[in-house]
Amino acid sequence: MRRYERIAEDIGSLIRRGVLPVGQRAPSARAISLSHGVSLGTALRAYELLVDRGFIEALPRSGYYVSSLWRATAEPIAASHPSGASRTVGAHPIVFELFDAARDAAIVPFGSPFISPDLCPLERLARCLRVRASTQMQHPNWIEDLPPGNGELREYIGTRYAHAGAAVSPDEIVLTSGGMEALYLALRAACSHGDLVAIESPAFYGCMQALEVLGLRAVEVPTHPQHGIDIGALTDIIQRKSVRACWLMPTFHNPTGALMPDANKRELARVLARHEIALIEDAAYEELYFGAHRPKPVKAYDTKGLVLHCGSFSKSLSPGYRLGWLAAGRYAQDARRIKTAVTIATCFLVQQAVALYLQRFSYERHLRVLRKTLQTRQLTMLQGVQRYLSGNCRVTRPQGGYYLWVELPEYVDAVKLYRDALASGVSVAPGPIFSVRSEFTHCIRLNCSYPWNATTESAMQTLGELVARCSKSEGVVRQTRPAAA
Ligand SMILES: Cc1ncc(COP(=O)(O)O)c(C=O)c1O
């Protein structure tokens, strides 16, 4: 542990034990520097860490104050305990309603899956689109961009894998129409009708949709909202059932934001290699990390070409361009064949425009600003959650991405909350849409990528009031809810 981390740990412990009570002014960074015999820079780094962890808040021209924010995130939400049965799956109808709500500008989009458009370099992308529309598309050489797709882009993506510690040849990359198509192609390449796929619990609803369309069955694996799937439980399932593939989000899971530690990723790759099981690694949010280093994908530990890594520019550039990719390992030829059969190719103009954007502008600089802004917005929304849902919930504090997973008291019916909130002009994503058996009935997912303003604050207040109303009818809800099976 570094010096500033040790200092932050000590002060955090004082706050946790109530020695420094909420609302009290914390010692100045200068005082910490003197009392701990460290430089002012080290003391400030310790305070930055404490702010990040929600222990203190900086008030302009006033100093640091002890915050209550850490309380909502201090008690980790427990891991899930799915039944372990194999089932056919289907998407929850509310998934489609959420897309409708996202279309309505009057609805506060806490339930939306899309990143706030103000974080996308839309003007620059549009300029690249115009340039390519008036050059390449009038003097077509689009045959070049047939599957596997634009060579320059695949080279670029290959380089980014190298930075992430994974050796991926551009030859195994297929460009796709968004990350969702990459995931679909990956499933098609690795599985056949009726196969069993191990998924997380909760899981991304898009996963359930794809399994349904392809006639695949699912088995849910216990998943921790901070560390991801339980590898012991997965191993046990693999030994008992004939699992063909896993579909997992090891880095910034949707909806919980969980990040599997590196050691678990390595172990996962080892277990899957031993049993020759393919991993569909859904990495849609992988670039959106808040820490100093990019988390490694499981793909970095793959020695047998079993990992089909699915990426997307939707969360980091713009969802509107629908550009993603699949690094398919040993399944690359199959993926390419299926891509051609399904859509012939990914839109040539989009491939060209994004390739030009990456040539002309610094993607890395854009990502640095994006990550910082998302981290700040996450903190602001956590403060909003703390203020308006306080005492009533536990919430995850992901180290990347843009979702918060909120566990409300058990008597709250998340679907009813979703409907009541929508009627008041606020969308939330209710927990049951992330489950094969409509579990997580008292959980919601919130999108924290949007700017915080009077409208979003008032939306959070509305949510708080609706949750408080549930608590008043708690007795009624308890009596009417059927006993758990
Ligand atoms: C976990 C996850 N995977 C994949 C996707 C699909 O990404 P795209 O919009 O690029 O198709 C999403 C979009 O919400 C997602 O949340």
Short mmCIF file of C-alpha atoms and ligand atoms in Angstrom, two decimals:
data_model
loop_
_atom_site.label_atom_id
_atom_site.label_comp_id
_atom_site.label_asym_id
_atom_site.label_seq_id
_atom_site.Cartn_x
_atom_site.Cartn_y
_atom_site.Cartn_z
CA MET A 1 0.00 0.00 0.00
CA ARG A 2 1.37 3.45 -0.90
CA ARG A 3 1.77 6.17 1.72
CA TYR A 4 -1.22 8.24 0.56
CA GLU A 5 -3.38 5.11 0.46
CA ARG A 6 -2.40 4.25 4.04
CA ILE A 7 -3.27 7.80 5.17
CA ALA A 8 -6.61 7.64 3.34
CA GLU A 9 -7.27 4.25 4.98
CA ASP A 10 -6.56 5.67 8.47
CA ILE A 11 -8.80 8.70 7.99
CA GLY A 12 -11.52 6.53 6.41
CA SER A 13 -11.40 4.29 9.46
CA LEU A 14 -11.87 7.32 11.77
CA ILE A 15 -14.93 8.30 9.73
CA ARG A 16 -16.34 4.76 9.71
CA ARG A 17 -16.03 4.55 13.50
CA GLY A 18 -17.72 7.93 13.93
CA VAL A 19 -14.62 9.55 15.47
CA LEU A 20 -14.95 12.10 12.67
CA PRO A 21 -18.75 12.53 12.42
CA VAL A 22 -20.68 13.36 9.25
CA GLY A 23 -20.76 17.10 8.58
CA GLN A 24 -17.62 17.84 10.60
CA ARG A 25 -14.83 19.72 8.94
CA ALA A 26 -11.89 17.41 8.23
CA PRO A 27 -8.34 18.52 9.11
CA SER A 28 -6.78 20.55 6.29
CA ALA A 29 -4.43 18.82 3.86
CA ARG A 30 -1.63 20.98 5.31
CA ALA A 31 -2.40 19.69 8.81
CA ILE A 32 -2.31 16.11 7.52
CA SER A 33 0.98 16.77 5.81
CA LEU A 34 2.49 18.01 9.09
CA SER A 35 0.97 15.35 11.36
CA HIS A 36 1.96 12.45 9.07
CA GLY A 37 5.32 13.89 8.03
CA VAL A 38 4.51 13.74 4.30
CA SER A 39 4.56 16.28 1.50
CA LEU A 40 1.50 18.43 0.82
CA GLY A 41 1.16 16.59 -2.52
CA THR A 42 0.90 13.22 -0.72
CA ALA A 43 -1.70 14.61 1.71
CA LEU A 44 -3.71 15.99 -1.23
CA ARG A 45 -3.58 12.61 -3.00
CA ALA A 46 -4.91 10.96 0.16
CA TYR A 47 -7.75 13.48 0.22
CA GLU A 48 -8.50 12.90 -3.47
CA LEU A 49 -8.86 9.20 -2.70
CA LEU A 50 -11.16 9.97 0.24
CA VAL A 51 -13.31 12.18 -1.99
CA ASP A 52 -13.46 9.39 -4.60
CA ARG A 53 -14.56 6.92 -1.95
CA GLY A 54 -17.27 9.26 -0.68
CA PHE A 55 -15.73 9.82 2.77
CA ILE A 56 -15.23 13.56 2.39
CA GLU A 57 -16.47 16.36 0.14
CA ALA A 58 -14.56 19.46 -0.88
CA LEU A 59 -16.52 22.67 -0.45
CA PRO A 60 -15.10 25.52 -2.54
CA ARG A 61 -13.06 28.01 -0.49
CA SER A 62 -14.07 26.27 2.70
CA GLY A 63 -12.15 23.00 2.94
CA TYR A 64 -13.03 19.34 3.32
CA TYR A 65 -16.08 18.02 5.20
CA VAL A 66 -16.99 14.50 6.28
CA SER A 67 -19.63 13.12 3.90
CA SER A 68 -22.25 10.43 4.49
CA LEU A 69 -21.94 9.15 0.94
CA TRP A 70 -19.73 6.21 1.92
CA ARG A 71 -22.58 4.70 3.97
CA ALA A 72 -24.74 3.82 0.96
CA THR A 73 -21.85 2.07 -0.75
CA ALA A 74 -20.10 0.72 2.36
CA GLU A 75 -22.37 -2.29 2.83
CA PRO A 76 -21.75 -4.39 -0.23
CA ILE A 77 -24.75 -5.98 -1.88
CA ALA A 78 -24.58 -9.75 -1.51
CA ALA A 79 -23.90 -12.15 -4.38
CA SER A 80 -26.91 -13.62 -6.15
CA HIS A 81 -28.07 -17.23 -5.64
CA PRO A 82 -29.77 -18.42 -8.80
CA SER A 83 -31.37 -21.87 -8.85
CA GLY A 84 -28.81 -23.53 -11.14
CA ALA A 85 -31.54 -24.94 -13.40
CA SER A 86 -31.17 -24.89 -17.19
CA ARG A 87 -33.94 -22.94 -18.90
CA THR A 88 -35.17 -21.50 -22.12
CA VAL A 89 -35.11 -17.72 -21.89
CA GLY A 90 -36.96 -14.74 -23.25
CA ALA A 91 -36.59 -10.98 -23.06
CA HIS A 92 -38.82 -9.15 -20.56
CA PRO A 93 -41.38 -6.90 -22.34
CA ILE A 94 -40.23 -3.89 -20.31
CA VAL A 95 -36.94 -3.93 -22.27
CA PHE A 96 -38.81 -2.67 -25.32
CA GLU A 97 -40.69 -0.07 -23.27
CA LEU A 98 -37.34 1.26 -22.03
CA PHE A 99 -36.28 1.93 -25.61
CA ASP A 100 -39.57 3.78 -26.16
CA ALA A 101 -38.95 5.85 -23.03
CA ALA A 102 -35.42 6.67 -24.24
CA ARG A 103 -36.99 8.17 -27.38
CA ASP A 104 -39.11 10.59 -25.37
CA ALA A 105 -37.04 13.70 -24.59
CA ALA A 106 -39.48 14.68 -21.83
CA ILE A 107 -38.56 11.60 -19.75
CA VAL A 108 -35.53 11.76 -17.47
CA PRO A 109 -33.45 8.85 -18.80
CA PHE A 110 -32.17 7.13 -15.64
CA GLY A 111 -33.32 3.84 -17.19
CA SER A 112 -31.70 4.40 -20.57
CA PRO A 113 -28.85 2.18 -21.79
CA PHE A 114 -27.41 5.00 -23.92
CA ILE A 115 -24.54 7.24 -22.91
CA SER A 116 -25.42 10.93 -22.61
CA PRO A 117 -24.98 12.46 -26.10
CA ASP A 118 -23.14 15.47 -24.64
CA LEU A 119 -20.20 13.10 -24.02
CA CYS A 120 -19.93 11.99 -27.64
CA PRO A 121 -17.69 13.82 -30.16
CA LEU A 122 -20.67 14.23 -32.47
CA GLU A 123 -19.46 17.26 -34.39
CA ARG A 124 -16.09 15.68 -35.22
CA LEU A 125 -17.69 12.41 -36.22
CA ALA A 126 -20.19 14.23 -38.41
CA ARG A 127 -17.33 16.09 -40.12
CA CYS A 128 -15.60 12.77 -40.87
CA LEU A 129 -18.88 11.37 -42.17
CA ARG A 130 -19.29 14.36 -44.52
CA VAL A 131 -15.73 14.03 -45.81
CA ARG A 132 -16.11 10.32 -46.50
CA ALA A 133 -19.57 10.76 -48.00
CA SER A 134 -18.18 13.19 -50.56
CA THR A 135 -14.99 11.28 -51.33
CA GLN A 136 -15.01 7.52 -50.79
CA MET A 137 -18.72 7.06 -51.43
CA GLN A 138 -18.55 8.85 -54.75
CA HIS A 139 -15.42 6.99 -55.87
CA PRO A 140 -16.23 3.69 -54.30
CA ASN A 141 -13.61 1.23 -53.17
CA TRP A 142 -15.96 -0.40 -50.72
CA ILE A 143 -15.04 -3.90 -51.82
CA GLU A 144 -12.03 -3.31 -49.54
CA ASP A 145 -14.34 -3.03 -46.55
CA LEU A 146 -16.27 -6.24 -47.02
CA PRO A 147 -15.96 -8.66 -44.05
CA PRO A 148 -13.83 -8.84 -42.04
CA GLY A 149 -14.02 -5.04 -42.55
CA ASN A 150 -11.87 -1.94 -42.97
CA GLY A 151 -8.19 -2.90 -42.58
CA GLU A 152 -7.11 0.37 -40.97
CA LEU A 153 -9.78 0.05 -38.30
CA ARG A 154 -8.91 -3.56 -37.57
CA GLU A 155 -5.23 -2.61 -37.26
CA TYR A 156 -6.17 0.18 -34.86
CA ILE A 157 -8.34 -2.12 -32.74
CA GLY A 158 -5.52 -4.71 -32.73
CA THR A 159 -3.16 -2.06 -31.33
CA ARG A 160 -5.60 -1.22 -28.56
CA TYR A 161 -5.72 -4.91 -27.61
CA ALA A 162 -1.93 -4.87 -27.39
CA HIS A 163 -2.15 -1.93 -24.94
CA ALA A 164 -4.63 -3.96 -22.91
CA GLY A 165 -2.19 -6.85 -22.70
CA ALA A 166 -3.92 -9.11 -25.24
CA ALA A 167 -2.25 -10.35 -28.43
CA VAL A 168 -4.96 -10.09 -31.08
CA SER A 169 -4.21 -10.20 -34.78
CA PRO A 170 -6.29 -7.89 -37.01
CA ASP A 171 -7.07 -11.09 -38.97
CA GLU A 172 -9.25 -12.45 -36.21
CA ILE A 173 -11.28 -9.22 -35.96
CA VAL A 174 -14.61 -8.84 -37.76
CA LEU A 175 -16.27 -5.40 -37.81
CA THR A 176 -19.94 -5.48 -36.94
CA SER A 177 -23.05 -3.33 -36.75
CA GLY A 178 -22.65 -2.49 -33.06
CA GLY A 179 -21.58 -4.65 -30.16
CA MET A 180 -24.90 -6.47 -30.18
CA GLU A 181 -24.24 -7.95 -33.61
CA ALA A 182 -20.77 -9.00 -32.45
CA LEU A 183 -22.33 -10.86 -29.52
CA TYR A 184 -24.91 -12.48 -31.74
CA LEU A 185 -22.26 -13.63 -34.25
CA ALA A 186 -20.14 -14.94 -31.38
CA LEU A 187 -23.04 -17.03 -30.08
CA ARG A 188 -23.82 -18.31 -33.58
CA ALA A 189 -20.19 -19.24 -34.16
CA ALA A 190 -19.68 -21.03 -30.83
CA CYS A 191 -23.06 -22.70 -30.24
CA SER A 192 -25.75 -24.73 -31.98
CA HIS A 193 -29.51 -24.72 -31.43
CA GLY A 194 -30.44 -26.12 -28.01
CA ASP A 195 -26.96 -25.69 -26.44
CA LEU A 196 -26.58 -24.55 -22.86
CA VAL A 197 -24.90 -21.19 -22.14
CA ALA A 198 -23.77 -20.09 -18.67
CA ILE A 199 -24.70 -16.48 -17.93
CA GLU A 200 -24.41 -14.08 -14.99
CA SER A 201 -27.16 -13.34 -12.50
CA PRO A 202 -28.17 -10.57 -13.01
CA ALA A 203 -27.36 -10.51 -16.74
CA PHE A 204 -27.63 -8.01 -19.58
CA TYR A 205 -31.12 -8.33 -21.10
CA GLY A 206 -29.56 -8.29 -24.60
CA CYS A 207 -28.00 -11.62 -23.69
CA MET A 208 -31.41 -13.11 -22.94
CA GLN A 209 -32.75 -11.70 -26.22
CA ALA A 210 -29.93 -13.25 -28.26
CA LEU A 211 -30.25 -16.63 -26.53
CA GLU A 212 -33.99 -16.62 -27.20
CA VAL A 213 -33.61 -15.79 -30.89
CA LEU A 214 -31.01 -18.54 -31.37
CA GLY A 215 -32.94 -21.20 -29.43
CA LEU A 216 -30.25 -21.56 -26.75
CA ARG A 217 -30.80 -22.40 -23.08
CA ALA A 218 -29.29 -20.59 -20.11
CA VAL A 219 -27.97 -21.54 -16.71
CA GLU A 220 -27.39 -18.65 -14.31
CA VAL A 221 -24.19 -18.47 -12.26
CA PRO A 222 -24.05 -16.76 -8.83
CA THR A 223 -22.57 -13.31 -9.39
CA HIS A 224 -21.19 -10.76 -6.97
CA PRO A 225 -22.06 -7.13 -7.73
CA GLN A 226 -18.46 -6.10 -7.11
CA HIS A 227 -16.31 -9.02 -8.28
CA GLY A 228 -18.43 -10.74 -10.90
CA ILE A 229 -19.17 -14.45 -11.23
CA ASP A 230 -18.31 -17.04 -8.65
CA ILE A 231 -15.77 -19.23 -10.45
CA GLY A 232 -16.20 -22.09 -7.97
CA ALA A 233 -19.93 -22.16 -8.69
CA LEU A 234 -19.28 -22.00 -12.44
CA THR A 235 -16.83 -24.91 -12.20
CA ASP A 236 -19.42 -26.90 -10.31
CA ILE A 237 -22.05 -26.22 -13.00
CA ILE A 238 -19.59 -27.17 -15.75
CA GLN A 239 -18.90 -30.49 -14.02
CA ARG A 240 -22.61 -31.29 -13.73
CA LYS A 241 -23.94 -29.97 -17.03
CA SER A 242 -22.91 -29.86 -20.62
CA VAL A 243 -22.16 -26.14 -20.95
CA ARG A 244 -21.20 -25.13 -24.50
CA ALA A 245 -20.26 -21.51 -23.84
CA CYS A 246 -20.30 -18.73 -21.25
CA TRP A 247 -21.53 -15.20 -21.96
CA LEU A 248 -20.00 -12.92 -19.36
CA MET A 249 -19.20 -9.25 -18.77
CA PRO A 250 -16.05 -9.45 -16.64
CA THR A 251 -15.28 -5.72 -16.96
CA PHE A 252 -17.97 -3.23 -15.85
CA HIS A 253 -20.89 -5.55 -15.92
CA ASN A 254 -24.31 -4.31 -16.99
CA PRO A 255 -26.27 -3.78 -14.71
CA THR A 256 -24.07 -4.01 -11.57
CA GLY A 257 -20.80 -2.46 -12.79
CA ALA A 258 -18.86 -5.42 -11.32
CA LEU A 259 -15.20 -5.79 -12.27
CA MET A 260 -13.61 -9.23 -11.97
CA PRO A 261 -10.16 -9.02 -10.39
CA ASP A 262 -7.28 -10.03 -12.71
CA ALA A 263 -6.63 -13.21 -10.74
CA ASN A 264 -10.25 -14.32 -11.26
CA LYS A 265 -10.02 -13.55 -14.98
CA ARG A 266 -6.89 -15.68 -15.25
CA GLU A 267 -8.55 -18.50 -13.32
CA LEU A 268 -11.68 -18.26 -15.48
CA ALA A 269 -9.59 -18.59 -18.65
CA ARG A 270 -7.83 -21.62 -17.13
CA VAL A 271 -11.07 -23.38 -16.16
CA LEU A 272 -12.63 -22.78 -19.57
CA ALA A 273 -9.48 -23.94 -21.37
CA ARG A 274 -9.45 -27.15 -19.33
CA HIS A 275 -13.04 -27.93 -20.40
CA GLU A 276 -12.72 -26.48 -23.94
CA ILE A 277 -15.61 -24.09 -23.33
CA ALA A 278 -15.93 -20.89 -25.36
CA LEU A 279 -16.23 -17.53 -23.62
CA ILE A 280 -18.26 -14.77 -25.20
CA GLU A 281 -16.68 -11.79 -23.47
CA ASP A 282 -19.02 -8.83 -23.61
CA ALA A 283 -16.69 -5.85 -23.30
CA ALA A 284 -18.98 -2.96 -24.25
CA TYR A 285 -17.82 -0.75 -21.33
CA GLU A 286 -14.17 -1.83 -21.15
CA GLU A 287 -12.72 1.56 -22.19
CA LEU A 288 -14.64 3.42 -19.48
CA TYR A 289 -12.36 2.74 -16.50
CA PHE A 290 -11.78 5.31 -13.76
CA GLY A 291 -8.51 3.92 -12.39
CA ALA A 292 -4.99 4.58 -13.62
CA HIS A 293 -4.80 1.36 -15.65
CA ARG A 294 -7.06 -0.30 -18.15
CA PRO A 295 -8.37 -3.58 -16.71
CA LYS A 296 -7.17 -6.61 -18.69
CA PRO A 297 -9.75 -8.59 -20.64
CA VAL A 298 -10.05 -12.34 -20.09
CA LYS A 299 -8.91 -12.50 -23.71
CA ALA A 300 -5.42 -11.56 -22.44
CA TYR A 301 -5.27 -14.92 -20.62
CA ASP A 302 -6.67 -17.01 -23.46
CA THR A 303 -4.16 -19.60 -24.68
CA LYS A 304 -6.49 -21.67 -26.86
CA GLY A 305 -8.40 -19.13 -28.97
CA LEU A 306 -11.56 -19.87 -26.98
CA VAL A 307 -12.44 -16.25 -26.12
CA LEU A 308 -14.69 -14.34 -28.50
CA HIS A 309 -14.18 -10.78 -27.35
CA CYS A 310 -16.97 -8.36 -28.34
CA GLY A 311 -16.26 -4.63 -28.39
CA SER A 312 -18.17 -1.53 -29.41
CA PHE A 313 -17.70 2.16 -30.13
CA SER A 314 -21.28 2.79 -28.94
CA LYS A 315 -20.29 3.57 -25.35
CA SER A 316 -17.15 5.54 -26.10
CA LEU A 317 -17.80 7.41 -29.38
CA SER A 318 -21.48 7.33 -30.27
CA PRO A 319 -24.26 4.75 -30.17
CA GLY A 320 -25.63 6.19 -33.39
CA TYR A 321 -22.87 4.85 -35.63
CA ARG A 322 -23.62 1.25 -34.69
CA LEU A 323 -20.02 0.15 -35.00
CA GLY A 324 -18.61 -2.75 -33.03
CA TRP A 325 -16.29 -5.69 -33.53
CA LEU A 326 -15.66 -9.28 -32.66
CA ALA A 327 -12.18 -10.72 -32.01
CA ALA A 328 -13.23 -14.30 -32.47
CA GLY A 329 -10.08 -16.36 -31.79
CA ARG A 330 -10.39 -19.84 -33.27
CA TYR A 331 -13.92 -18.98 -34.45
CA ALA A 332 -12.78 -16.11 -36.72
CA GLN A 333 -13.52 -17.83 -40.04
CA ASP A 334 -16.96 -18.95 -38.89
CA ALA A 335 -17.77 -15.47 -37.57
CA ARG A 336 -16.79 -13.92 -40.88
CA ARG A 337 -18.89 -16.43 -42.83
CA ILE A 338 -21.94 -15.80 -40.64
CA LYS A 339 -21.49 -12.03 -40.85
CA THR A 340 -21.53 -12.20 -44.65
CA ALA A 341 -24.58 -14.46 -44.62
CA VAL A 342 -26.53 -12.19 -42.26
CA THR A 343 -25.79 -8.62 -43.43
CA ILE A 344 -23.13 -8.86 -46.21
CA ALA A 345 -21.10 -6.11 -44.53
CA THR A 346 -21.07 -3.38 -41.90
CA CYS A 347 -22.11 0.00 -43.38
CA PHE A 348 -19.14 1.15 -45.48
CA LEU A 349 -19.68 4.84 -44.81
CA VAL A 350 -19.65 4.29 -41.05
CA GLN A 351 -16.48 2.18 -41.21
CA GLN A 352 -14.78 4.89 -43.28
CA ALA A 353 -15.96 7.77 -41.11
CA VAL A 354 -14.84 6.18 -37.83
CA ALA A 355 -11.49 5.19 -39.37
CA LEU A 356 -11.00 8.83 -40.41
CA TYR A 357 -11.97 10.07 -36.93
CA LEU A 358 -9.34 7.81 -35.37
CA GLN A 359 -6.77 9.04 -37.88
CA ARG A 360 -7.49 12.74 -37.41
CA PHE A 361 -8.27 13.05 -33.72
CA SER A 362 -6.83 11.70 -30.52
CA TYR A 363 -9.21 8.97 -29.34
CA GLU A 364 -7.07 8.61 -26.22
CA ARG A 365 -7.52 12.29 -25.30
CA HIS A 366 -11.27 12.00 -25.84
CA LEU A 367 -11.36 8.90 -23.63
CA ARG A 368 -9.39 10.60 -20.85
CA VAL A 369 -11.94 13.44 -20.65
CA LEU A 370 -14.84 11.01 -20.99
CA ARG A 371 -13.62 8.78 -18.13
CA LYS A 372 -13.05 11.75 -15.83
CA THR A 373 -16.48 13.20 -16.60
CA LEU A 374 -18.20 9.86 -16.05
CA GLN A 375 -16.44 9.44 -12.74
CA THR A 376 -17.55 12.90 -11.61
CA ARG A 377 -21.12 12.26 -12.75
CA GLN A 378 -21.15 8.93 -10.97
CA LEU A 379 -20.14 10.64 -7.74
CA THR A 380 -22.79 13.34 -8.20
CA MET A 381 -25.51 10.77 -8.79
CA LEU A 382 -24.35 8.75 -5.79
CA GLN A 383 -24.75 11.89 -3.74
CA GLY A 384 -28.27 12.28 -5.18
CA VAL A 385 -29.07 8.66 -4.32
CA GLN A 386 -27.73 9.22 -0.84
CA ARG A 387 -29.77 12.40 -0.42
CA TYR A 388 -33.13 11.15 -1.69
CA LEU A 389 -33.08 7.39 -1.21
CA SER A 390 -30.94 7.56 1.89
CA GLY A 391 -31.34 4.87 4.52
CA ASN A 392 -33.53 2.97 2.08
CA CYS A 393 -30.99 1.44 -0.22
CA ARG A 394 -27.59 0.01 -0.93
CA VAL A 395 -25.84 0.94 -4.10
CA THR A 396 -22.80 -0.29 -6.03
CA ARG A 397 -19.92 2.03 -6.73
CA PRO A 398 -18.40 0.68 -9.96
CA GLN A 399 -14.86 1.55 -10.97
CA GLY A 400 -16.01 2.26 -14.51
CA GLY A 401 -18.95 2.35 -16.89
CA TYR A 402 -22.04 4.43 -16.23
CA TYR A 403 -24.51 2.39 -14.24
CA LEU A 404 -25.42 2.21 -10.59
CA TRP A 405 -27.18 -0.90 -9.30
CA VAL A 406 -29.46 0.05 -6.45
CA GLU A 407 -30.88 -2.48 -4.02
CA LEU A 408 -34.03 -1.10 -2.37
CA PRO A 409 -35.80 -2.63 0.62
CA GLU A 410 -37.34 -6.01 -0.25
CA TYR A 411 -40.88 -4.69 -0.02
CA VAL A 412 -40.30 -2.35 -2.98
CA ASP A 413 -41.70 -3.75 -6.20
CA ALA A 414 -39.25 -2.48 -8.83
CA VAL A 415 -41.70 -3.00 -11.70
CA LYS A 416 -44.39 -0.96 -9.92
CA LEU A 417 -41.75 1.67 -9.10
CA TYR A 418 -40.75 1.70 -12.78
CA ARG A 419 -44.39 2.27 -13.85
CA ASP A 420 -45.08 4.93 -11.22
CA ALA A 421 -41.81 6.71 -12.02
CA LEU A 422 -42.55 6.64 -15.74
CA ALA A 423 -45.95 8.18 -15.08
CA SER A 424 -44.05 10.98 -13.30
CA GLY A 425 -41.63 11.45 -16.22
CA VAL A 426 -38.68 9.40 -14.92
CA SER A 427 -37.40 6.12 -16.33
CA VAL A 428 -35.52 3.51 -14.33
CA ALA A 429 -34.49 0.00 -15.41
CA PRO A 430 -36.23 -2.45 -13.05
CA GLY A 431 -34.25 -5.47 -11.77
CA PRO A 432 -36.48 -8.25 -13.22
CA ILE A 433 -35.48 -7.40 -16.81
CA PHE A 434 -31.96 -8.56 -15.94
CA SER A 435 -33.03 -12.02 -14.91
CA VAL A 436 -34.23 -15.22 -16.53
CA ARG A 437 -36.82 -15.71 -13.78
CA SER A 438 -37.72 -12.05 -13.20
CA GLU A 439 -35.71 -11.92 -9.97
CA PHE A 440 -34.14 -8.79 -8.42
CA THR A 441 -37.67 -7.55 -7.81
CA HIS A 442 -36.44 -4.80 -5.45
CA CYS A 443 -33.46 -3.59 -7.53
CA ILE A 444 -33.13 -0.90 -10.17
CA ARG A 445 -30.36 0.19 -12.54
CA LEU A 446 -29.66 3.90 -12.94
CA ASN A 447 -27.74 5.54 -15.79
CA CYS A 448 -25.39 8.14 -14.29
CA SER A 449 -23.83 9.46 -17.52
CA TYR A 450 -26.20 12.43 -17.88
CA PRO A 451 -25.36 15.90 -16.54
CA TRP A 452 -26.76 16.64 -13.10
CA ASN A 453 -29.12 19.61 -13.09
CA ALA A 454 -32.39 20.80 -11.56
CA THR A 455 -34.37 18.31 -13.68
CA THR A 456 -32.32 15.24 -12.76
CA GLU A 457 -32.23 16.31 -9.11
CA SER A 458 -35.99 16.66 -9.06
CA ALA A 459 -36.31 13.26 -10.81
CA MET A 460 -34.23 11.66 -8.05
CA GLN A 461 -36.40 13.37 -5.45
CA THR A 462 -39.48 11.89 -7.18
CA LEU A 463 -37.90 8.43 -6.98
CA GLY A 464 -37.21 8.97 -3.29
CA GLU A 465 -40.86 9.94 -2.69
CA LEU A 466 -42.13 6.91 -4.61
CA VAL A 467 -39.88 4.58 -2.62
CA ALA A 468 -40.99 6.21 0.63
CA ARG A 469 -44.60 5.64 -0.44
CA CYS A 470 -43.82 1.92 -0.91
CA SER A 471 -42.60 1.74 2.67
CA LYS A 472 -45.98 3.04 3.90
CA SER A 473 -47.80 0.21 2.12
CA GLU A 474 -45.15 -2.32 3.14
CA GLY A 475 -47.59 -4.41 5.18
CA VAL A 476 -50.01 -4.67 2.28
CA VAL A 477 -47.26 -5.67 -0.17
CA ARG A 478 -45.93 -8.32 2.21
CA GLN A 479 -49.37 -9.85 2.63
CA THR A 480 -50.11 -9.99 -1.06
CA ARG A 481 -46.72 -11.31 -2.24
CA PRO A 482 -46.73 -15.09 -2.74
CA ALA A 483 -44.28 -17.10 -0.68
CA ALA A 484 -40.91 -17.74 -2.36
CA ALA A 485 -40.75 -21.08 -4.14
C1 LIG B 1 -23.48 -5.04 -21.86
C2 LIG B 1 -23.78 -4.57 -23.24
N1 LIG B 1 -23.32 -5.28 -24.27
C3 LIG B 1 -23.57 -4.91 -25.53
C4 LIG B 1 -24.33 -3.81 -25.81
C5 LIG B 1 -24.61 -3.47 -27.24
O1 LIG B 1 -23.83 -2.43 -27.69
P1 LIG B 1 -24.16 -1.74 -29.11
O2 LIG B 1 -25.02 -0.57 -28.82
O3 LIG B 1 -22.82 -1.38 -29.66
O4 LIG B 1 -24.84 -2.75 -29.98
C6 LIG B 1 -24.83 -3.04 -24.76
C7 LIG B 1 -25.66 -1.86 -25.03
O5 LIG B 1 -26.36 -1.36 -24.18
C8 LIG B 1 -24.55 -3.44 -23.44
O6 LIG B 1 -25.00 -2.75 -22.39
#
